[in-house]
Amino acid sequence: MRAEFYDFKSVEAKWRKIWEENKAFQTPSPASGKKYYCLVMFPYPSGKIHMGHARNYCIGDVLARYKTMKGFKVLHPLGWDAFGLPAENAAIQNKISPRDWTEKNILDMREDIKSLGISYDWDREIATCRPDYYKWNQWFFIKMFEKGLAYRKKSSVNWCASCQTVLANEQVHDGKCWRCGSVVAQKELEQWFYKITDYAERLLDGLKLLEGKWPDEVIAMQRNWIGKSEGAQVHFKTESGQDIVVFTTRPDTLFGATFLVLSPEHPLAKELLTADHKAAGEKYIAAARAKSREERLAVEKGKTGVFTGSYALNPVNGAKVPVWIADYVLSDYGTGAIMAVPAHDQRDFEFALKFKIEIIPVIAPENPAQFVPHDRAFEETGVMVNSGEFNHMSSDEAKAQITKKLEKTGQAKSQVTYRLRDWLLSRQRFWGTPIPMVYCAKCGLQPVKESDLPVLLPIDAPLTGKGESPLAQMPEFVNTKCPKCSGPAKRETDTMDTFVDSSWYFLRYLDPKNEKAAFDPAAANSWMPVDQYIGGIEHACMHLIYSRFFHKVIKDLGMASCEEPFDNLLTQGMVTLGGAAMSKSKGNAVPVEDMVERLGADTARIFVLFASPPKNQLEWSEDGVQGSFRFLNRIWRMSRTLANAPAGAAEPKASQALQKKAHQTIKKVDEDIQRGFQFNTAISALMELLNSLSDYPAQGDAVSKEAFRALVLLLFPFAPHISSEIWDEMGFAPKPLSSAEFPAYDEKLVQETVVEIVIQVAGKLRAKVTLPAGDAKDEKKVIAAAQKALSERGIAVESKYKFVPGRLVNFIVTQVEANKS
RNA sequence: GCCCUCGUGGCGGAAUGGCAGACGCGCUGGACUUAGGAUCCAGUAGGGAAACCUGUAGAGGUUCAAAUCCUCUCGAGGGCACCA
């Protein structure tokens, strides 16, 4: 005999078709009622989707469907982050155009996602590689150019030899390319930047608004990345009159500054070399420049450096201090020069030790008994010593006082420094948004006129992957007219970082077909901010910083009103198989297509939602998937049983208990979804209700059908196909299920009528008594019952106790042996 | 070194400061049977014959009561890092 399973294939196909025909997921107008914008990070169309991606969409879908049932006007869109290097690489390999490759993948993946029954409003689908989208990337670029937020600069930049393009700082992880993992080199190039550093403070401030709504982890990562330091700029004059400006967070240690260090790239580094030190100094500078960033930053190699022969004067006491050059000082942080305080900074200490420079302690510990090590720097705060008029002051106080004193003579000023660097956005690749700028010999750098946008990406370009912008090889693209003088001019041939595309796509969903503007600000005002954003944590310091920046610029352009674009963030864990993140390239991906074919979309959905809370990593388990399939089959069989059973009646006790369980389940599922996306426990509550129904003696009576109705209704956001089918077959109302509201529960029915009171003695469980709910709150009755129960077990207790109404009683004092004999 | 998150059965994981281990997986035994990757029933933290005892990484503390709060230690994962 073959086992009977429910026919998920035809059920799922049937309901997908019905939803599609009825446009069941069309976005309602947000004007009337509470809105809910549910957003998942949109995918890169790389091929087929696997369960790792799918988990993301399932989580979002539960929320979207739940909020719809709760009466919210829900926006739940999806699109394609469709520009990027993989398309170009695939094109080179397979002799297919990046556009065709990408569009084909979109087609396949859209089908995969639809097969999961995710409630997306496909009318709002966008793809960033299409001109109607990237036109607005260009428009924003010009706006930012006009505001001075897009600029060109020659500097040392990250270069990935494998991807043959430059990278932004955020895209270098551990010295390696975020995409391909190759070691990143430094190159001196002129490139386009977005001035994200202008927004450093606002990006930091905004994080305060997100506390408690974004994971602490992500907030901490962004804070670290922005890296704010408060301190002072201090001016040191050299003997020959040059001004060396240093940045320090410890102005209180100024009296202990016994030398200065310039980075090898510092503009004064060569100038300050005296005749005696010229040769050695220039050799050192050249050697430092030749080193890779990795080599330079390697701490293990120890400190190296060279004396310039010059001296500067410490502004606080006129002491003559030597000026050194060393590569442990970074050229692109602070001022590229430091005052070195070997007594109170470990790096300076090591340097001073090696080059035999004077070490003067200027901070003593607050508590004189505290041990001060002599083999390393004392980096804590304390009491000022060897610091003239500031002696005996606390170092914290001196920080402010010394800065204040020097400020009067213009020798210092308070200064805030950030670690964040400007966003390098140009790329030497083809499959991206052309940067809408023109170089005219006469008029210089000119933005393309808005009326001439978009600057179209040509259909085909000679793709070699050899590291020159492919667009530069196309004279028909390059040669153009100057927007200002109409003379011959040349176009910019670099394209934009694809992170530009994803920095504002959530706004385009609001008004995806607008040809006059990126979006209507009115739409932004009614839908923004995104109420719930869902995606992977790997974007904490890339996409999630860029898009926050972009949104603030957009707000400043008057096109949006909220400060932060994403009100709540959920970072879902990875799906792993054999401990490694699922991926096509690792060969451990479970394709959605296979799952849907083999066990159905609902089973796949239930498994990823039940096996683990969304934040956790989720290890794929075939056994677990089978368990989810089993659960759905049990529900299916229950629907048959209930439909076919003769209507009878159970004894009131049993039916009341079942009714209670149903109401408790409604409450629990409702709370679990709202309270931190506890989909796993919500589903386990549904399993419990099903278990209760299985044990119920009068299956088929009104109470059991009502309980089952609630079960199907609650199951709908998680497994929409099977619940829709059962709903129909059982003749439940209203129809269709997708129009039903989330069930309400009766608080009276949720409350237990009898309560088990826990009886503790000195905090340990000793007995339990079951009492009617009313009695369980009555102190006298509970104590009497408790003492009786204890004495039956041979335990006598003194009268001191702690009573928690309806819950427990804890006898506090000594347990006395009763007359056991 | 700094910052963040987290340590609970064989596994995934449950527990408004109030019965630790819900629910599921796996496993063990049984039932049914045209042997099946179906379904149903019972059991499943450790120790003990049992009453009981011990258990949430470890050590302290707060509390009538701690997996949960506080301090320290150890361990895991992640981010930043010669950032002055």
mmCIF file with all atom_site columns, C-alpha atoms (C1' of nucleotides) in Angstrom, chain A residues 3 216-217 224 229 248-249 297 301 303 328 330 333 338 347 419 610-611 613 616 623 626 630 637 678 680 684 687-688 756 764 766 768 793 802 804 807-808 810, chain B residues 2-5 12-16 18-20 22-26 34-41 51-54 64-65 77-84:
data_model
loop_
_atom_site.group_PDB
_atom_site.id
_atom_site.type_symbol
_atom_site.label_atom_id
_atom_site.label_alt_id
_atom_site.label_comp_id
_atom_site.label_asym_id
_atom_site.label_entity_id
_atom_site.label_seq_id
_atom_site.pdbx_PDB_ins_code
_atom_site.Cartn_x
_atom_site.Cartn_y
_atom_site.Cartn_z
_atom_site.occupancy
_atom_site.B_iso_or_equiv
_atom_site.pdbx_formal_charge
_atom_site.auth_seq_id
_atom_site.auth_comp_id
_atom_site.auth_asym_id
_atom_site.auth_atom_id
_atom_site.pdbx_PDB_model_num
ATOM 1  C CA    . ALA A 1 3   ? 1.286  6.010  1.639  1.00 0.00 ? 3   ALA A CA    1
ATOM 2  C CA    . ASP A 1 216 ? 23.195 45.970 18.415 1.00 0.00 ? 216 ASP A CA    1
ATOM 3  C CA    . GLU A 1 217 ? 25.754 44.165 16.350 1.00 0.00 ? 217 GLU A CA    1
ATOM 4  C CA    . ASN A 1 224 ? 33.359 51.183 14.462 1.00 0.00 ? 224 ASN A CA    1
ATOM 5  C CA    . SER A 1 229 ? 37.719 60.276 17.655 1.00 0.00 ? 229 SER A CA    1
ATOM 6  C CA    . THR A 1 248 ? 45.882 63.816 19.050 1.00 0.00 ? 248 THR A CA    1
ATOM 7  C CA    . THR A 1 249 ? 43.172 62.403 21.281 1.00 0.00 ? 249 THR A CA    1
ATOM 8  C CA    . LEU A 1 297 ? 50.340 47.664 8.133  1.00 0.00 ? 297 LEU A CA    1
ATOM 9  C CA    . LYS A 1 301 ? 57.758 43.698 11.358 1.00 0.00 ? 301 LYS A CA    1
ATOM 10 C CA    . LYS A 1 303 ? 58.863 49.914 13.882 1.00 0.00 ? 303 LYS A CA    1
ATOM 11 C CA    . TYR A 1 328 ? 53.553 53.512 11.264 1.00 0.00 ? 328 TYR A CA    1
ATOM 12 C CA    . LEU A 1 330 ? 49.171 56.769 8.220  1.00 0.00 ? 330 LEU A CA    1
ATOM 13 C CA    . TYR A 1 333 ? 44.170 59.621 8.826  1.00 0.00 ? 333 TYR A CA    1
ATOM 14 C CA    . ILE A 1 338 ? 51.589 62.809 15.082 1.00 0.00 ? 338 ILE A CA    1
ATOM 15 C CA    . ARG A 1 347 ? 53.564 52.411 19.548 1.00 0.00 ? 347 ARG A CA    1
ATOM 16 C CA    . ARG A 1 419 ? 37.952 56.818 10.200 1.00 0.00 ? 419 ARG A CA    1
ATOM 17 C CA    . PHE A 1 610 ? 10.457 26.385 12.012 1.00 0.00 ? 610 PHE A CA    1
ATOM 18 C CA    . ALA A 1 611 ? 13.961 24.953 12.213 1.00 0.00 ? 611 ALA A CA    1
ATOM 19 C CA    . PRO A 1 613 ? 14.706 31.592 14.737 1.00 0.00 ? 613 PRO A CA    1
ATOM 20 C CA    . ASN A 1 616 ? 20.212 32.213 13.796 1.00 0.00 ? 616 ASN A CA    1
ATOM 21 C CA    . ASP A 1 623 ? 15.222 14.892 8.196  1.00 0.00 ? 623 ASP A CA    1
ATOM 22 C CA    . GLN A 1 626 ? 10.638 15.519 6.154  1.00 0.00 ? 626 GLN A CA    1
ATOM 23 C CA    . ARG A 1 630 ? 4.833  15.257 7.946  1.00 0.00 ? 630 ARG A CA    1
ATOM 24 C CA    . ARG A 1 637 ? -5.501 14.282 7.170  1.00 0.00 ? 637 ARG A CA    1
ATOM 25 C CA    . GLN A 1 678 ? 9.581  34.059 16.690 1.00 0.00 ? 678 GLN A CA    1
ATOM 26 C CA    . ASN A 1 680 ? 9.672  28.888 15.122 1.00 0.00 ? 680 ASN A CA    1
ATOM 27 C CA    . SER A 1 684 ? 5.341  24.923 17.358 1.00 0.00 ? 684 SER A CA    1
ATOM 28 C CA    . MET A 1 687 ? 1.733  21.819 16.167 1.00 0.00 ? 687 MET A CA    1
ATOM 29 C CA    . GLU A 1 688 ? 0.494  21.750 19.737 1.00 0.00 ? 688 GLU A CA    1
ATOM 30 C CA    . GLU A 1 756 ? -1.371 24.257 39.122 1.00 0.00 ? 756 GLU A CA    1
ATOM 31 C CA    . LYS A 1 764 ? 13.032 23.864 45.758 1.00 0.00 ? 764 LYS A CA    1
ATOM 32 C CA    . ARG A 1 766 ? 8.359  19.968 46.787 1.00 0.00 ? 766 ARG A CA    1
ATOM 33 C CA    . LYS A 1 768 ? 2.059  20.838 43.394 1.00 0.00 ? 768 LYS A CA    1
ATOM 34 C CA    . ARG A 1 793 ? 4.466  14.112 52.113 1.00 0.00 ? 793 ARG A CA    1
ATOM 35 C CA    . LYS A 1 802 ? 6.372  34.120 49.762 1.00 0.00 ? 802 LYS A CA    1
ATOM 36 C CA    . VAL A 1 804 ? 2.829  34.676 44.136 1.00 0.00 ? 804 VAL A CA    1
ATOM 37 C CA    . ARG A 1 807 ? 1.575  30.817 40.471 1.00 0.00 ? 807 ARG A CA    1
ATOM 38 C CA    . LEU A 1 808 ? 3.477  29.543 43.463 1.00 0.00 ? 808 LEU A CA    1
ATOM 39 C CA    . ASN A 1 810 ? 7.693  29.410 48.468 1.00 0.00 ? 810 ASN A CA    1
ATOM 40 C "C1'" . C   B 2 2   ? 39.019 47.821 21.448 1.00 0.00 ? 2   C   B "C1'" 1
ATOM 41 C "C1'" . C   B 2 3   ? 33.793 46.836 20.347 1.00 0.00 ? 3   C   B "C1'" 1
ATOM 42 C "C1'" . C   B 2 4   ? 29.438 43.511 19.593 1.00 0.00 ? 4   C   B "C1'" 1
ATOM 43 C "C1'" . U   B 2 5   ? 26.884 38.812 20.080 1.00 0.00 ? 5   U   B "C1'" 1
ATOM 44 C "C1'" . G   B 2 12  ? 17.704 22.388 15.993 1.00 0.00 ? 12  G   B "C1'" 1
ATOM 45 C "C1'" . G   B 2 13  ? 15.889 24.929 19.802 1.00 0.00 ? 13  G   B "C1'" 1
ATOM 46 C "C1'" . A   B 2 14  ? 11.652 26.389 24.325 1.00 0.00 ? 14  A   B "C1'" 1
ATOM 47 C "C1'" . A   B 2 15  ? 11.324 28.976 28.955 1.00 0.00 ? 15  A   B "C1'" 1
ATOM 48 C "C1'" . U   B 2 16  ? 6.972  38.016 31.279 1.00 0.00 ? 16  U   B "C1'" 1
ATOM 49 C "C1'" . G   B 2 18  ? 8.729  31.690 39.413 1.00 0.00 ? 18  G   B "C1'" 1
ATOM 50 C "C1'" . C   B 2 19  ? 7.912  23.597 37.587 1.00 0.00 ? 19  C   B "C1'" 1
ATOM 51 C "C1'" . A   B 2 20  ? 14.600 23.912 32.919 1.00 0.00 ? 20  A   B "C1'" 1
ATOM 52 C "C1'" . A   B 2 22  ? 7.849  23.312 24.952 1.00 0.00 ? 22  A   B "C1'" 1
ATOM 53 C "C1'" . C   B 2 23  ? 7.757  21.899 19.736 1.00 0.00 ? 23  C   B "C1'" 1
ATOM 54 C "C1'" . G   B 2 24  ? 10.445 19.228 16.190 1.00 0.00 ? 24  G   B "C1'" 1
ATOM 55 C "C1'" . C   B 2 25  ? 14.477 15.944 14.508 1.00 0.00 ? 25  C   B "C1'" 1
ATOM 56 C "C1'" . G   B 2 26  ? 16.989 11.600 15.838 1.00 0.00 ? 26  G   B "C1'" 1
ATOM 57 C "C1'" . U   B 2 34  ? 0.279  -6.868 0.804  1.00 0.00 ? 34  U   B "C1'" 1
ATOM 58 C "C1'" . A   B 2 35  ? 7.831  -4.688 4.385  1.00 0.00 ? 35  A   B "C1'" 1
ATOM 59 C "C1'" . G   B 2 36  ? 6.615  1.227  4.093  1.00 0.00 ? 36  G   B "C1'" 1
ATOM 60 C "C1'" . G   B 2 37  ? 11.202 6.638  3.354  1.00 0.00 ? 37  G   B "C1'" 1
ATOM 61 C "C1'" . A   B 2 38  ? 3.551  5.413  5.601  1.00 0.00 ? 38  A   B "C1'" 1
ATOM 62 C "C1'" . U   B 2 39  ? 0.526  5.688  10.167 1.00 0.00 ? 39  U   B "C1'" 1
ATOM 63 C "C1'" . C   B 2 40  ? -0.481 5.009  15.395 1.00 0.00 ? 40  C   B "C1'" 1
ATOM 64 C "C1'" . C   B 2 41  ? 1.044  4.114  20.777 1.00 0.00 ? 41  C   B "C1'" 1
ATOM 65 C "C1'" . A   B 2 51  ? 11.818 8.049  47.519 1.00 0.00 ? 51  A   B "C1'" 1
ATOM 66 C "C1'" . C   B 2 52  ? 15.088 11.382 45.733 1.00 0.00 ? 52  C   B "C1'" 1
ATOM 67 C "C1'" . C   B 2 53  ? 19.653 13.788 44.157 1.00 0.00 ? 53  C   B "C1'" 1
ATOM 68 C "C1'" . U   B 2 54  ? 22.457 16.571 40.372 1.00 0.00 ? 54  U   B "C1'" 1
ATOM 69 C "C1'" . C   B 2 64  ? 12.042 34.204 49.086 1.00 0.00 ? 64  C   B "C1'" 1
ATOM 70 C "C1'" . A   B 2 65  ? 13.345 32.436 44.019 1.00 0.00 ? 65  A   B "C1'" 1
ATOM 71 C "C1'" . G   B 2 77  ? 31.588 33.529 16.543 1.00 0.00 ? 77  G   B "C1'" 1
ATOM 72 C "C1'" . G   B 2 78  ? 31.791 38.308 14.266 1.00 0.00 ? 78  G   B "C1'" 1
ATOM 73 C "C1'" . G   B 2 79  ? 33.446 43.517 13.398 1.00 0.00 ? 79  G   B "C1'" 1
ATOM 74 C "C1'" . C   B 2 80  ? 37.511 47.165 13.837 1.00 0.00 ? 80  C   B "C1'" 1
ATOM 75 C "C1'" . A   B 2 81  ? 42.686 47.732 14.337 1.00 0.00 ? 81  A   B "C1'" 1
ATOM 76 C "C1'" . C   B 2 82  ? 50.189 50.800 14.056 1.00 0.00 ? 82  C   B "C1'" 1
ATOM 77 C "C1'" . C   B 2 83  ? 43.357 55.192 13.371 1.00 0.00 ? 83  C   B "C1'" 1
ATOM 78 C "C1'" . A   B 2 84  ? 47.537 58.647 17.206 1.00 0.00 ? 84  A   B "C1'" 1
#
